[in-house]
PDB file of C-alpha atoms and ligand atoms in Angstrom:
ATOM      1  CA  MET A   1      -9.673  24.774   0.464  1.00  0.00           C
ATOM      2  CA  LYS A   2     -13.208  23.311   1.241  1.00  0.00           C
ATOM      3  CA  ILE A   3     -13.674  19.827   2.620  1.00  0.00           C
ATOM      4  CA  LEU A   4     -16.853  18.357   4.027  1.00  0.00           C
ATOM      5  CA  GLY A   5     -18.478  21.699   4.284  1.00  0.00           C
ATOM      6  CA  HIS A   6     -15.622  23.296   6.244  1.00  0.00           C
ATOM      7  CA  ASN A   7     -13.524  26.068   4.944  1.00  0.00           C
ATOM      8  CA  ILE A   8      -9.878  25.099   5.608  1.00  0.00           C
ATOM      9  CA  LYS A   9      -7.893  28.232   5.857  1.00  0.00           C
ATOM     10  CA  PRO A  10      -4.097  28.410   6.095  1.00  0.00           C
ATOM     11  CA  GLY A  11      -2.851  27.548   9.605  1.00  0.00           C
ATOM     12  CA  ILE A  12      -5.711  25.364  10.389  1.00  0.00           C
ATOM     13  CA  SER A  13      -5.474  21.920  12.156  1.00  0.00           C
ATOM     14  CA  ILE A  14      -8.733  20.041  12.109  1.00  0.00           C
ATOM     15  CA  GLN A  15     -10.099  16.578  12.389  1.00  0.00           C
ATOM     16  CA  LEU A  16     -13.445  16.006  10.252  1.00  0.00           C
ATOM     17  CA  ASN A  17     -15.534  13.081  10.061  1.00  0.00           C
ATOM     18  CA  MET A  18     -16.735  11.844   6.705  1.00  0.00           C
ATOM     19  CA  ALA A  19     -20.189  10.585   7.638  1.00  0.00           C
ATOM     20  CA  VAL A  20     -20.879   7.812   5.296  1.00  0.00           C
ATOM     21  CA  ALA A  21     -23.967   5.658   6.352  1.00  0.00           C
ATOM     22  CA  ARG A  22     -25.288   3.888   9.313  1.00  0.00           C
ATOM     23  CA  LEU A  23     -24.806   0.158  10.229  1.00  0.00           C
ATOM     24  CA  HIS A  24     -27.907  -1.966  10.388  1.00  0.00           C
ATOM     25  CA  THR A  25     -27.705  -1.288  14.191  1.00  0.00           C
ATOM     26  CA  ARG A  26     -28.306   2.357  13.360  1.00  0.00           C
ATOM     27  CA  THR A  27     -24.813   3.104  14.542  1.00  0.00           C
ATOM     28  CA  ARG A  28     -23.463   6.012  12.591  1.00  0.00           C
ATOM     29  CA  ILE A  29     -20.186   5.237  10.741  1.00  0.00           C
ATOM     30  CA  GLU A  30     -17.758   8.098  10.404  1.00  0.00           C
ATOM     31  CA  VAL A  31     -14.328   8.104   8.660  1.00  0.00           C
ATOM     32  CA  PRO A  32     -11.873  10.383  10.411  1.00  0.00           C
ATOM     33  CA  VAL A  33     -10.038  12.786   8.106  1.00  0.00           C
ATOM     34  CA  ILE A  34      -7.117  14.640   9.835  1.00  0.00           C
ATOM     35  CA  ILE A  35      -6.188  17.792   8.029  1.00  0.00           C
ATOM     36  CA  GLU A  36      -3.081  19.937   8.750  1.00  0.00           C
ATOM     37  CA  ARG A  37      -2.616  23.087   6.843  1.00  0.00           C
ATOM     38  CA  ALA A  38       0.376  25.282   7.227  1.00  0.00           C
ATOM     39  CA  LYS A  39       0.323  29.021   7.025  1.00  0.00           C
ATOM     40  CA  GLU A  40       2.707  28.999   4.030  1.00  0.00           C
ATOM     41  CA  PRO A  41       1.360  27.747   0.681  1.00  0.00           C
ATOM     42  CA  GLY A  42       2.435  24.499  -0.894  1.00  0.00           C
ATOM     43  CA  PRO A  43       1.130  21.244  -2.364  1.00  0.00           C
ATOM     44  CA  CYS A  44      -1.352  19.002  -0.745  1.00  0.00           C
ATOM     45  CA  LEU A  45      -0.368  15.400   0.125  1.00  0.00           C
ATOM     46  CA  LEU A  46      -2.905  12.687   1.146  1.00  0.00           C
ATOM     47  CA  LEU A  47      -1.680   9.731   3.175  1.00  0.00           C
ATOM     48  CA  MET A  48      -4.269   7.079   3.092  1.00  0.00           C
ATOM     49  CA  ALA A  49      -4.704   3.412   4.319  1.00  0.00           C
ATOM     50  CA  GLY A  50      -7.288   0.955   4.754  1.00  0.00           C
ATOM     51  CA  ILE A  51      -8.925   1.024   1.380  1.00  0.00           C
ATOM     52  CA  HIS A  52      -9.057  -2.665   2.156  1.00  0.00           C
ATOM     53  CA  GLY A  53     -10.257  -3.039   5.700  1.00  0.00           C
ATOM     54  CA  ASN A  54      -7.944  -5.887   6.762  1.00  0.00           C
ATOM     55  CA  GLU A  55      -4.651  -4.303   5.549  1.00  0.00           C
ATOM     56  CA  VAL A  56      -3.753  -3.158   9.047  1.00  0.00           C
ATOM     57  CA  ASN A  57      -0.031  -2.558   8.323  1.00  0.00           C
ATOM     58  CA  GLY A  58      -0.803   0.362   6.205  1.00  0.00           C
ATOM     59  CA  ILE A  59      -3.147   1.790   8.898  1.00  0.00           C
ATOM     60  CA  GLU A  60      -0.235   1.435  11.375  1.00  0.00           C
ATOM     61  CA  ILE A  61       2.067   3.360   9.096  1.00  0.00           C
ATOM     62  CA  VAL A  62      -0.337   6.384   8.905  1.00  0.00           C
ATOM     63  CA  ARG A  63      -1.158   6.130  12.638  1.00  0.00           C
ATOM     64  CA  LYS A  64       2.455   6.257  13.526  1.00  0.00           C
ATOM     65  CA  ILE A  65       3.223   9.285  11.181  1.00  0.00           C
ATOM     66  CA  ILE A  66       0.413  11.068  13.006  1.00  0.00           C
ATOM     67  CA  SER A  67       1.495  10.102  16.546  1.00  0.00           C
ATOM     68  CA  LYS A  68       5.020  11.436  15.837  1.00  0.00           C
ATOM     69  CA  GLY A  69       3.685  14.611  14.360  1.00  0.00           C
ATOM     70  CA  TYR A  70       5.270  14.092  10.854  1.00  0.00           C
ATOM     71  CA  HIS A  71       1.925  15.073   9.318  1.00  0.00           C
ATOM     72  CA  ILE A  72       2.254  18.737  10.549  1.00  0.00           C
ATOM     73  CA  PRO A  73       3.747  20.689   7.563  1.00  0.00           C
ATOM     74  CA  GLN A  74       5.701  23.821   7.502  1.00  0.00           C
ATOM     75  CA  LYS A  75       4.284  24.522   4.091  1.00  0.00           C
ATOM     76  CA  GLY A  76       1.177  23.241   2.170  1.00  0.00           C
ATOM     77  CA  THR A  77      -1.230  20.649   3.443  1.00  0.00           C
ATOM     78  CA  ILE A  78      -1.126  17.101   4.645  1.00  0.00           C
ATOM     79  CA  ILE A  79      -4.334  15.127   4.861  1.00  0.00           C
ATOM     80  CA  CYS A  80      -4.420  11.765   6.731  1.00  0.00           C
ATOM     81  CA  ILE A  81      -7.094   9.205   6.355  1.00  0.00           C
ATOM     82  CA  PRO A  82      -5.715   6.144   8.378  1.00  0.00           C
ATOM     83  CA  VAL A  83      -8.748   3.906   7.782  1.00  0.00           C
ATOM     84  CA  LEU A  84     -10.760   4.571   4.603  1.00  0.00           C
ATOM     85  CA  ASN A  85     -12.815   1.443   4.665  1.00  0.00           C
ATOM     86  CA  ILE A  86     -13.833   1.649   8.359  1.00  0.00           C
ATOM     87  CA  PHE A  87     -16.672  -0.924   7.694  1.00  0.00           C
ATOM     88  CA  GLY A  88     -14.064  -3.520   6.559  1.00  0.00           C
ATOM     89  CA  PHE A  89     -11.723  -2.655   9.497  1.00  0.00           C
ATOM     90  CA  LEU A  90     -14.601  -3.235  12.016  1.00  0.00           C
ATOM     91  CA  ASN A  91     -15.235  -6.607  10.434  1.00  0.00           C
ATOM     92  CA  GLN A  92     -11.506  -7.362   9.788  1.00  0.00           C
ATOM     93  CA  GLN A  93     -12.376  -8.014   6.146  1.00  0.00           C
ATOM     94  CA  ARG A  94     -11.083  -6.627   2.822  1.00  0.00           C
ATOM     95  CA  GLU A  95     -14.403  -5.549   1.498  1.00  0.00           C
ATOM     96  CA  PHE A  96     -17.386  -3.222   2.236  1.00  0.00           C
ATOM     97  CA  PRO A  97     -20.371  -4.779   3.991  1.00  0.00           C
ATOM     98  CA  ASP A  98     -22.126  -4.808   0.587  1.00  0.00           C
ATOM     99  CA  GLY A  99     -19.436  -7.370  -0.395  1.00  0.00           C
ATOM    100  CA  ARG A 100     -17.766  -4.934  -2.764  1.00  0.00           C
ATOM    101  CA  ASP A 101     -14.143  -4.226  -3.189  1.00  0.00           C
ATOM    102  CA  LEU A 102     -13.986  -0.415  -2.605  1.00  0.00           C
ATOM    103  CA  ASN A 103     -10.939  -0.234  -4.726  1.00  0.00           C
ATOM    104  CA  ARG A 104     -12.972  -1.374  -7.847  1.00  0.00           C
ATOM    105  CA  MET A 105     -15.730   1.128  -7.305  1.00  0.00           C
ATOM    106  CA  PHE A 106     -14.146   4.450  -8.219  1.00  0.00           C
ATOM    107  CA  PRO A 107     -15.315   7.170  -9.323  1.00  0.00           C
ATOM    108  CA  GLY A 108     -18.568   5.671  -7.792  1.00  0.00           C
ATOM    109  CA  SER A 109     -21.992   7.343  -7.969  1.00  0.00           C
ATOM    110  CA  ALA A 110     -24.453   9.108  -5.808  1.00  0.00           C
ATOM    111  CA  ASN A 111     -27.127   6.473  -6.270  1.00  0.00           C
ATOM    112  CA  GLY A 112     -25.061   3.307  -6.490  1.00  0.00           C
ATOM    113  CA  SER A 113     -24.238   0.608  -4.047  1.00  0.00           C
ATOM    114  CA  LEU A 114     -22.950   1.523  -0.536  1.00  0.00           C
ATOM    115  CA  ALA A 115     -19.314   1.229  -1.730  1.00  0.00           C
ATOM    116  CA  SER A 116     -20.113   3.139  -4.842  1.00  0.00           C
ATOM    117  CA  ARG A 117     -21.693   5.902  -2.925  1.00  0.00           C
ATOM    118  CA  PHE A 118     -18.740   6.135  -0.594  1.00  0.00           C
ATOM    119  CA  ALA A 119     -16.371   6.297  -3.443  1.00  0.00           C
ATOM    120  CA  HIS A 120     -18.368   9.132  -4.806  1.00  0.00           C
ATOM    121  CA  ILE A 121     -18.229  11.085  -1.637  1.00  0.00           C
ATOM    122  CA  PHE A 122     -14.527  10.575  -1.482  1.00  0.00           C
ATOM    123  CA  MET A 123     -14.110  11.774  -5.114  1.00  0.00           C
ATOM    124  CA  THR A 124     -16.231  14.976  -4.582  1.00  0.00           C
ATOM    125  CA  GLU A 125     -14.995  16.063  -1.075  1.00  0.00           C
ATOM    126  CA  ILE A 126     -11.299  14.832  -0.777  1.00  0.00           C
ATOM    127  CA  LEU A 127      -9.783  14.142  -4.237  1.00  0.00           C
ATOM    128  CA  PRO A 128     -10.217  17.709  -5.749  1.00  0.00           C
ATOM    129  CA  ASN A 129      -8.136  19.172  -3.040  1.00  0.00           C
ATOM    130  CA  ILE A 130      -5.088  17.092  -3.259  1.00  0.00           C
ATOM    131  CA  ASP A 131      -1.985  17.003  -5.562  1.00  0.00           C
ATOM    132  CA  TYR A 132      -0.155  13.863  -4.319  1.00  0.00           C
ATOM    133  CA  CYS A 133      -1.216  10.728  -2.671  1.00  0.00           C
ATOM    134  CA  ILE A 134       0.436   7.686  -0.909  1.00  0.00           C
ATOM    135  CA  ASP A 135      -2.063   4.787  -0.754  1.00  0.00           C
ATOM    136  CA  PHE A 136      -0.921   2.191   1.647  1.00  0.00           C
ATOM    137  CA  HIS A 137      -1.677  -1.516   0.974  1.00  0.00           C
ATOM    138  CA  THR A 138      -0.570  -4.960   2.032  1.00  0.00           C
ATOM    139  CA  GLY A 139      -0.729  -8.226   0.189  1.00  0.00           C
ATOM    140  CA  GLY A 140      -4.144 -10.007   0.210  1.00  0.00           C
ATOM    141  CA  GLU A 141      -4.721 -12.858   2.771  1.00  0.00           C
ATOM    142  CA  GLN A 142      -1.376 -14.705   3.427  1.00  0.00           C
ATOM    143  CA  ARG A 143       0.500 -13.074   0.557  1.00  0.00           C
ATOM    144  CA  PHE A 144       3.516 -11.253   2.121  1.00  0.00           C
ATOM    145  CA  ASN A 145       4.970  -8.512  -0.088  1.00  0.00           C
ATOM    146  CA  PHE A 146       8.450  -7.102   0.536  1.00  0.00           C
ATOM    147  CA  SER A 147       8.078  -3.287   0.807  1.00  0.00           C
ATOM    148  CA  GLN A 148       7.564  -2.013  -2.767  1.00  0.00           C
ATOM    149  CA  ILE A 149       6.071   0.984  -4.631  1.00  0.00           C
ATOM    150  CA  ARG A 150       3.813   0.130  -7.549  1.00  0.00           C
ATOM    151  CA  ILE A 151       3.388   2.566 -10.317  1.00  0.00           C
ATOM    152  CA  ALA A 152       1.628   2.530 -13.645  1.00  0.00           C
ATOM    153  CA  GLY A 153       2.249   4.301 -16.945  1.00  0.00           C
ATOM    154  CA  ASP A 154       5.292   6.211 -17.729  1.00  0.00           C
ATOM    155  CA  ASP A 155       4.765   9.520 -15.950  1.00  0.00           C
ATOM    156  CA  ASP A 156       8.191  10.972 -15.142  1.00  0.00           C
ATOM    157  CA  GLU A 157       7.183  12.750 -11.935  1.00  0.00           C
ATOM    158  CA  THR A 158       5.592   9.642 -10.480  1.00  0.00           C
ATOM    159  CA  TYR A 159       8.669   7.578 -11.167  1.00  0.00           C
ATOM    160  CA  GLN A 160      10.916  10.221  -9.593  1.00  0.00           C
ATOM    161  CA  LEU A 161       8.733  10.145  -6.474  1.00  0.00           C
ATOM    162  CA  ALA A 162       8.919   6.336  -6.497  1.00  0.00           C
ATOM    163  CA  LYS A 163      12.714   6.521  -6.255  1.00  0.00           C
ATOM    164  CA  VAL A 164      12.509   9.267  -3.617  1.00  0.00           C
ATOM    165  CA  PHE A 165      10.240   7.004  -1.478  1.00  0.00           C
ATOM    166  CA  GLY A 166      13.141   4.593  -1.361  1.00  0.00           C
ATOM    167  CA  ALA A 167      11.339   1.216  -1.066  1.00  0.00           C
ATOM    168  CA  LYS A 168      13.747  -1.461  -2.348  1.00  0.00           C
ATOM    169  CA  PHE A 169      11.452  -2.521  -5.356  1.00  0.00           C
ATOM    170  CA  ILE A 170       9.530  -0.456  -7.845  1.00  0.00           C
ATOM    171  CA  VAL A 171       7.063  -2.598  -9.574  1.00  0.00           C
ATOM    172  CA  LYS A 172       5.548  -1.478 -12.816  1.00  0.00           C
ATOM    173  CA  ALA A 173       2.027  -2.853 -12.646  1.00  0.00           C
ATOM    174  CA  LYS A 174      -0.691  -2.292 -15.114  1.00  0.00           C
ATOM    175  CA  GLN A 175      -3.486   0.128 -14.117  1.00  0.00           C
ATOM    176  CA  ARG A 176      -6.628  -1.734 -13.077  1.00  0.00           C
ATOM    177  CA  GLU A 177      -9.851  -0.054 -14.102  1.00  0.00           C
ATOM    178  CA  LYS A 178     -11.942   1.688 -11.428  1.00  0.00           C
ATOM    179  CA  THR A 179      -9.245   1.600  -8.787  1.00  0.00           C
ATOM    180  CA  PHE A 180      -8.632   4.596  -6.755  1.00  0.00           C
ATOM    181  CA  ARG A 181      -5.172   4.815  -8.437  1.00  0.00           C
ATOM    182  CA  ASP A 182      -6.580   4.680 -11.928  1.00  0.00           C
ATOM    183  CA  ILE A 183      -9.225   7.364 -11.376  1.00  0.00           C
ATOM    184  CA  ALA A 184      -6.865   9.607  -9.259  1.00  0.00           C
ATOM    185  CA  SER A 185      -4.198   9.621 -12.048  1.00  0.00           C
ATOM    186  CA  LYS A 186      -6.801  10.380 -14.609  1.00  0.00           C
ATOM    187  CA  ASN A 187      -7.633  13.359 -12.540  1.00  0.00           C
ATOM    188  CA  GLY A 188      -3.975  14.621 -12.783  1.00  0.00           C
ATOM    189  CA  LYS A 189      -3.033  13.463  -9.158  1.00  0.00           C
ATOM    190  CA  LYS A 190       0.283  11.677  -8.561  1.00  0.00           C
ATOM    191  CA  VAL A 191      -0.325   8.392  -6.747  1.00  0.00           C
ATOM    192  CA  LEU A 192       2.166   6.127  -5.196  1.00  0.00           C
ATOM    193  CA  LEU A 193       0.809   2.735  -4.113  1.00  0.00           C
ATOM    194  CA  PHE A 194       2.879   1.165  -1.312  1.00  0.00           C
ATOM    195  CA  GLU A 195       2.588  -2.559  -0.813  1.00  0.00           C
ATOM    196  CA  GLY A 196       4.178  -4.272   2.222  1.00  0.00           C
ATOM    197  CA  GLY A 197       3.340  -7.200   4.536  1.00  0.00           C
ATOM    198  CA  LYS A 198       0.153  -9.199   4.418  1.00  0.00           C
ATOM    199  CA  SER A 199      -3.345  -8.907   5.663  1.00  0.00           C
ATOM    200  CA  LEU A 200      -4.246  -8.677   9.404  1.00  0.00           C
ATOM    201  CA  TYR A 201      -0.554  -8.614  10.279  1.00  0.00           C
ATOM    202  CA  LEU A 202       1.950  -6.153  11.545  1.00  0.00           C
ATOM    203  CA  ASP A 203       5.486  -6.253  10.334  1.00  0.00           C
ATOM    204  CA  LYS A 204       8.031  -3.887  11.859  1.00  0.00           C
ATOM    205  CA  ASN A 205      10.281  -3.667   8.867  1.00  0.00           C
ATOM    206  CA  VAL A 206       7.281  -2.929   6.653  1.00  0.00           C
ATOM    207  CA  THR A 207       5.988  -0.229   9.110  1.00  0.00           C
ATOM    208  CA  ASN A 208       9.511   1.484   9.219  1.00  0.00           C
ATOM    209  CA  ALA A 209      10.003   1.257   5.348  1.00  0.00           C
ATOM    210  CA  GLY A 210       6.523   2.880   4.899  1.00  0.00           C
ATOM    211  CA  ILE A 211       7.138   5.674   7.554  1.00  0.00           C
ATOM    212  CA  GLN A 212      10.669   6.380   5.995  1.00  0.00           C
ATOM    213  CA  GLY A 213       9.091   6.570   2.547  1.00  0.00           C
ATOM    214  CA  ALA A 214       6.473   9.093   3.545  1.00  0.00           C
ATOM    215  CA  ILE A 215       9.133  11.078   5.293  1.00  0.00           C
ATOM    216  CA  ASN A 216      11.203  11.093   2.194  1.00  0.00           C
ATOM    217  CA  ILE A 217       8.254  12.318   0.067  1.00  0.00           C
ATOM    218  CA  ILE A 218       7.216  15.030   2.583  1.00  0.00           C
ATOM    219  CA  HIS A 219      10.738  16.287   2.633  1.00  0.00           C
ATOM    220  CA  HIS A 220      11.128  16.101  -1.242  1.00  0.00           C
ATOM    221  CA  LEU A 221       7.895  18.035  -1.754  1.00  0.00           C
ATOM    222  CA  GLY A 222       9.105  20.734   0.596  1.00  0.00           C
ATOM    223  CA  LEU A 223       6.212  20.315   2.991  1.00  0.00           C
ATOM    224  CA  ASN A 224       8.664  19.891   5.857  1.00  0.00           C
ATOM    225  CA  ASP A 225      12.426  19.834   6.380  1.00  0.00           C
ATOM    226  CA  PHE A 226      13.308  16.436   7.787  1.00  0.00           C
ATOM    227  CA  SER A 227      17.034  16.621   6.930  1.00  0.00           C
ATOM    228  CA  GLN A 228      17.958  16.283  10.651  1.00  0.00           C
ATOM    229  CA  LEU A 229      15.735  13.471  11.397  1.00  0.00           C
ATOM    230  CA  PRO A 230      17.290  10.096  12.355  1.00  0.00           C
ATOM    231  CA  ARG A 231      16.267   7.341   9.833  1.00  0.00           C
ATOM    232  CA  PHE A 232      13.632   4.657  10.513  1.00  0.00           C
ATOM    233  CA  TYR A 233      14.867   2.435   7.834  1.00  0.00           C
ATOM    234  CA  PRO A 234      18.212   2.064   6.253  1.00  0.00           C
ATOM    235  CA  ALA A 235      18.587   3.741   2.853  1.00  0.00           C
ATOM    236  CA  ASN A 236      18.655   1.479  -0.188  1.00  0.00           C
ATOM    237  CA  GLU A 237      21.673   2.385  -2.302  1.00  0.00           C
ATOM    238  CA  GLU A 238      20.214   0.636  -5.254  1.00  0.00           C
ATOM    239  CA  LEU A 239      16.628   0.149  -6.188  1.00  0.00           C
ATOM    240  CA  ILE A 240      15.357  -2.668  -8.284  1.00  0.00           C
ATOM    241  CA  ASP A 241      13.065  -1.710 -11.131  1.00  0.00           C
ATOM    242  CA  VAL A 242      10.811  -4.796 -11.654  1.00  0.00           C
ATOM    243  CA  GLU A 243      10.015  -4.893 -15.269  1.00  0.00           C
ATOM    244  CA  SER A 244       8.533  -8.330 -15.325  1.00  0.00           C
ATOM    245  CA  SER A 245       8.006 -11.227 -13.005  1.00  0.00           C
ATOM    246  CA  ILE A 246       6.448 -14.774 -12.524  1.00  0.00           C
ATOM    247  CA  TRP A 247       4.641 -16.645  -9.894  1.00  0.00           C
ATOM    248  CA  ILE A 248       6.355 -19.893  -8.986  1.00  0.00           C
ATOM    249  CA  ARG A 249       3.348 -22.263  -8.542  1.00  0.00           C
ATOM    250  CA  ALA A 250       3.185 -25.499  -6.634  1.00  0.00           C
ATOM    251  CA  LYS A 251       3.497 -28.549  -8.890  1.00  0.00           C
ATOM    252  CA  TYR A 252       2.061 -30.744  -6.128  1.00  0.00           C
ATOM    253  CA  SER A 253      -0.423 -30.273  -3.250  1.00  0.00           C
ATOM    254  CA  GLY A 254       0.839 -30.668   0.159  1.00  0.00           C
ATOM    255  CA  MET A 255       2.506 -28.655   2.988  1.00  0.00           C
ATOM    256  CA  PHE A 256       4.966 -25.915   1.833  1.00  0.00           C
ATOM    257  CA  ARG A 257       7.851 -24.594   3.692  1.00  0.00           C
ATOM    258  CA  SER A 258      10.563 -22.235   2.684  1.00  0.00           C
ATOM    259  CA  ASN A 259      13.642 -20.624   4.408  1.00  0.00           C
ATOM    260  CA  ILE A 260      14.105 -18.138   1.570  1.00  0.00           C
ATOM    261  CA  ARG A 261      14.453 -14.498   2.860  1.00  0.00           C
ATOM    262  CA  ILE A 262      11.941 -12.312   1.177  1.00  0.00           C
ATOM    263  CA  GLY A 263      13.568  -9.564  -0.801  1.00  0.00           C
ATOM    264  CA  SER A 264      16.705 -11.573  -1.408  1.00  0.00           C
ATOM    265  CA  PHE A 265      18.309 -12.582  -4.842  1.00  0.00           C
ATOM    266  CA  VAL A 266      18.228 -16.333  -5.778  1.00  0.00           C
ATOM    267  CA  LYS A 267      20.091 -18.182  -8.538  1.00  0.00           C
ATOM    268  CA  ARG A 268      18.525 -20.374 -11.135  1.00  0.00           C
ATOM    269  CA  GLY A 269      18.089 -23.816  -9.824  1.00  0.00           C
ATOM    270  CA  GLU A 270      18.402 -22.850  -6.228  1.00  0.00           C
ATOM    271  CA  VAL A 271      16.133 -24.745  -3.812  1.00  0.00           C
ATOM    272  CA  LEU A 272      13.542 -22.307  -2.488  1.00  0.00           C
ATOM    273  CA  GLY A 273      11.558 -24.705  -0.351  1.00  0.00           C
ATOM    274  CA  THR A 274       9.932 -28.107  -0.084  1.00  0.00           C
ATOM    275  CA  ILE A 275       6.411 -29.564  -0.512  1.00  0.00           C
ATOM    276  CA  THR A 276       5.685 -32.612   1.501  1.00  0.00           C
ATOM    277  CA  ASP A 277       2.688 -34.757   2.475  1.00  0.00           C
ATOM    278  CA  PRO A 278       1.776 -34.883   6.109  1.00  0.00           C
ATOM    279  CA  PHE A 279       2.899 -38.499   6.422  1.00  0.00           C
ATOM    280  CA  GLY A 280       6.725 -38.365   6.025  1.00  0.00           C
ATOM    281  CA  ASP A 281       7.290 -40.210   2.760  1.00  0.00           C
ATOM    282  CA  PHE A 282       6.738 -37.547   0.052  1.00  0.00           C
ATOM    283  CA  GLU A 283       9.009 -34.608  -0.309  1.00  0.00           C
ATOM    284  CA  LYS A 284       9.677 -32.489  -3.464  1.00  0.00           C
ATOM    285  CA  GLU A 285      11.859 -29.489  -3.867  1.00  0.00           C
ATOM    286  CA  VAL A 286      10.745 -26.174  -5.305  1.00  0.00           C
ATOM    287  CA  LYS A 287      13.512 -24.600  -7.479  1.00  0.00           C
ATOM    288  CA  ALA A 288      13.999 -21.168  -8.952  1.00  0.00           C
ATOM    289  CA  PRO A 289      13.286 -21.384 -12.695  1.00  0.00           C
ATOM    290  CA  ASN A 290      15.502 -18.337 -13.247  1.00  0.00           C
ATOM    291  CA  SER A 291      17.774 -15.949 -11.256  1.00  0.00           C
ATOM    292  CA  GLY A 292      15.895 -13.080  -9.653  1.00  0.00           C
ATOM    293  CA  TYR A 293      14.565 -11.518  -6.530  1.00  0.00           C
ATOM    294  CA  ILE A 294      11.817 -13.003  -4.486  1.00  0.00           C
ATOM    295  CA  PHE A 295       9.637 -10.089  -3.643  1.00  0.00           C
ATOM    296  CA  CYS A 296       6.328 -11.776  -2.386  1.00  0.00           C
ATOM    297  CA  ARG A 297       5.758 -15.077  -0.614  1.00  0.00           C
ATOM    298  CA  ASP A 298       2.486 -16.893   0.251  1.00  0.00           C
ATOM    299  CA  HIS A 299       2.644 -17.736   3.912  1.00  0.00           C
ATOM    300  CA  SER A 300      -0.163 -20.396   3.686  1.00  0.00           C
ATOM    301  CA  PRO A 301       1.273 -23.786   4.980  1.00  0.00           C
ATOM    302  CA  ILE A 302      -1.098 -25.847   3.050  1.00  0.00           C
ATOM    303  CA  VAL A 303      -1.012 -25.547  -0.751  1.00  0.00           C
ATOM    304  CA  ASN A 304      -2.779 -27.085  -3.673  1.00  0.00           C
ATOM    305  CA  GLN A 305      -1.313 -27.842  -7.050  1.00  0.00           C
ATOM    306  CA  GLY A 306      -1.177 -24.487  -8.854  1.00  0.00           C
ATOM    307  CA  THR A 307      -1.031 -22.376  -5.701  1.00  0.00           C
ATOM    308  CA  ALA A 308       1.160 -19.285  -6.247  1.00  0.00           C
ATOM    309  CA  LEU A 309       4.036 -19.717  -3.833  1.00  0.00           C
ATOM    310  CA  LEU A 310       6.648 -17.156  -4.488  1.00  0.00           C
ATOM    311  CA  HIS A 311       6.825 -14.112  -6.799  1.00  0.00           C
ATOM    312  CA  LEU A 312      10.135 -13.987  -8.669  1.00  0.00           C
ATOM    313  CA  THR A 313      11.390 -11.108 -10.913  1.00  0.00           C
ATOM    314  CA  THR A 314      12.288 -12.266 -14.463  1.00  0.00           C
ATOM    315  CA  ASN A 315      13.638  -8.931 -15.723  1.00  0.00           C
ATOM    316  CA  VAL A 316      14.968  -6.032 -13.576  1.00  0.00           C
ATOM    317  CA  LYS A 317      16.878  -2.898 -13.981  1.00  0.00           C
ATOM    318  CA  THR A 318      19.068  -1.793 -11.061  1.00  0.00           C
ATOM    319  CA  VAL A 319      18.889   1.895 -10.372  1.00  0.00           C
ATOM    320  CA  ARG A 320      21.558   3.641  -8.203  1.00  0.00           C
ATOM    321  CA  VAL A 321      20.179   6.415  -5.978  1.00  0.00           C
TER     322      VAL A 321
HETATM  323 ZN1   ZN B 401      -5.137  -3.446  -0.811  1.00  0.00          ZN
END
């Protein structure tokens, strides 16, 4: 295994720095890549977060896995990249400093924009070495996602892994072109995309669900035996396969509040929240157009007509595990 000019032999534990570019201050920017390779052969799993620099909950999940030592395998290799877009993380923003969304730049090119060059380095140095990846994300801005795994296509192994991960929802989302997941799957890698929480926010349940999912996958792939480990997060006895969903949008502009517990099942016609003006004489209820699960909620208190408020499933399949 060769990464960033280093020969990674069995039994090696090393932190490398992916030197990407310099800031305009001439400060060198390096992305830490933490590699743990066991003496015994086995698959290679990449745990990665921060492709969007402000999605700190994913970063926290990978950080905690490292601090607890769960990334040190008995077989095979685990590579951790807690903050892929370190530029965005410094600026607390989603994008690269060139304004690009790194997750729309894959596979990138050696002579392209900064984000494109970075994607290219990742493609040539890291991707060829891995078999599996968990890519940790959160909702954008104020959109709070209940812990979920997103998968695309109908690859059996990926679906099995999504079940093993054990987040309550498995969301079948269409593959977007030029995303890391799109290009990695086209290269034969099995990618689980975890979504939980919202940008610039840490939620303990999300963190614990993410760590537990990673532990379940590490155990399932035979990288480590975690059968004696106490659980971080309660096991879901049934998982919800989300086959289709709708956004409930605001019919009025105003202030939105909701007491609905994210992840819960609501009945058709149930009041999910209210939209009011700031002056006390206008109040409208927001009702569920159909029965289903609420798996994402926008936390913005001020909404415009058309703002997506709540993400509701329209068609689900319950899977017992
Ligand atoms: Zn993201």
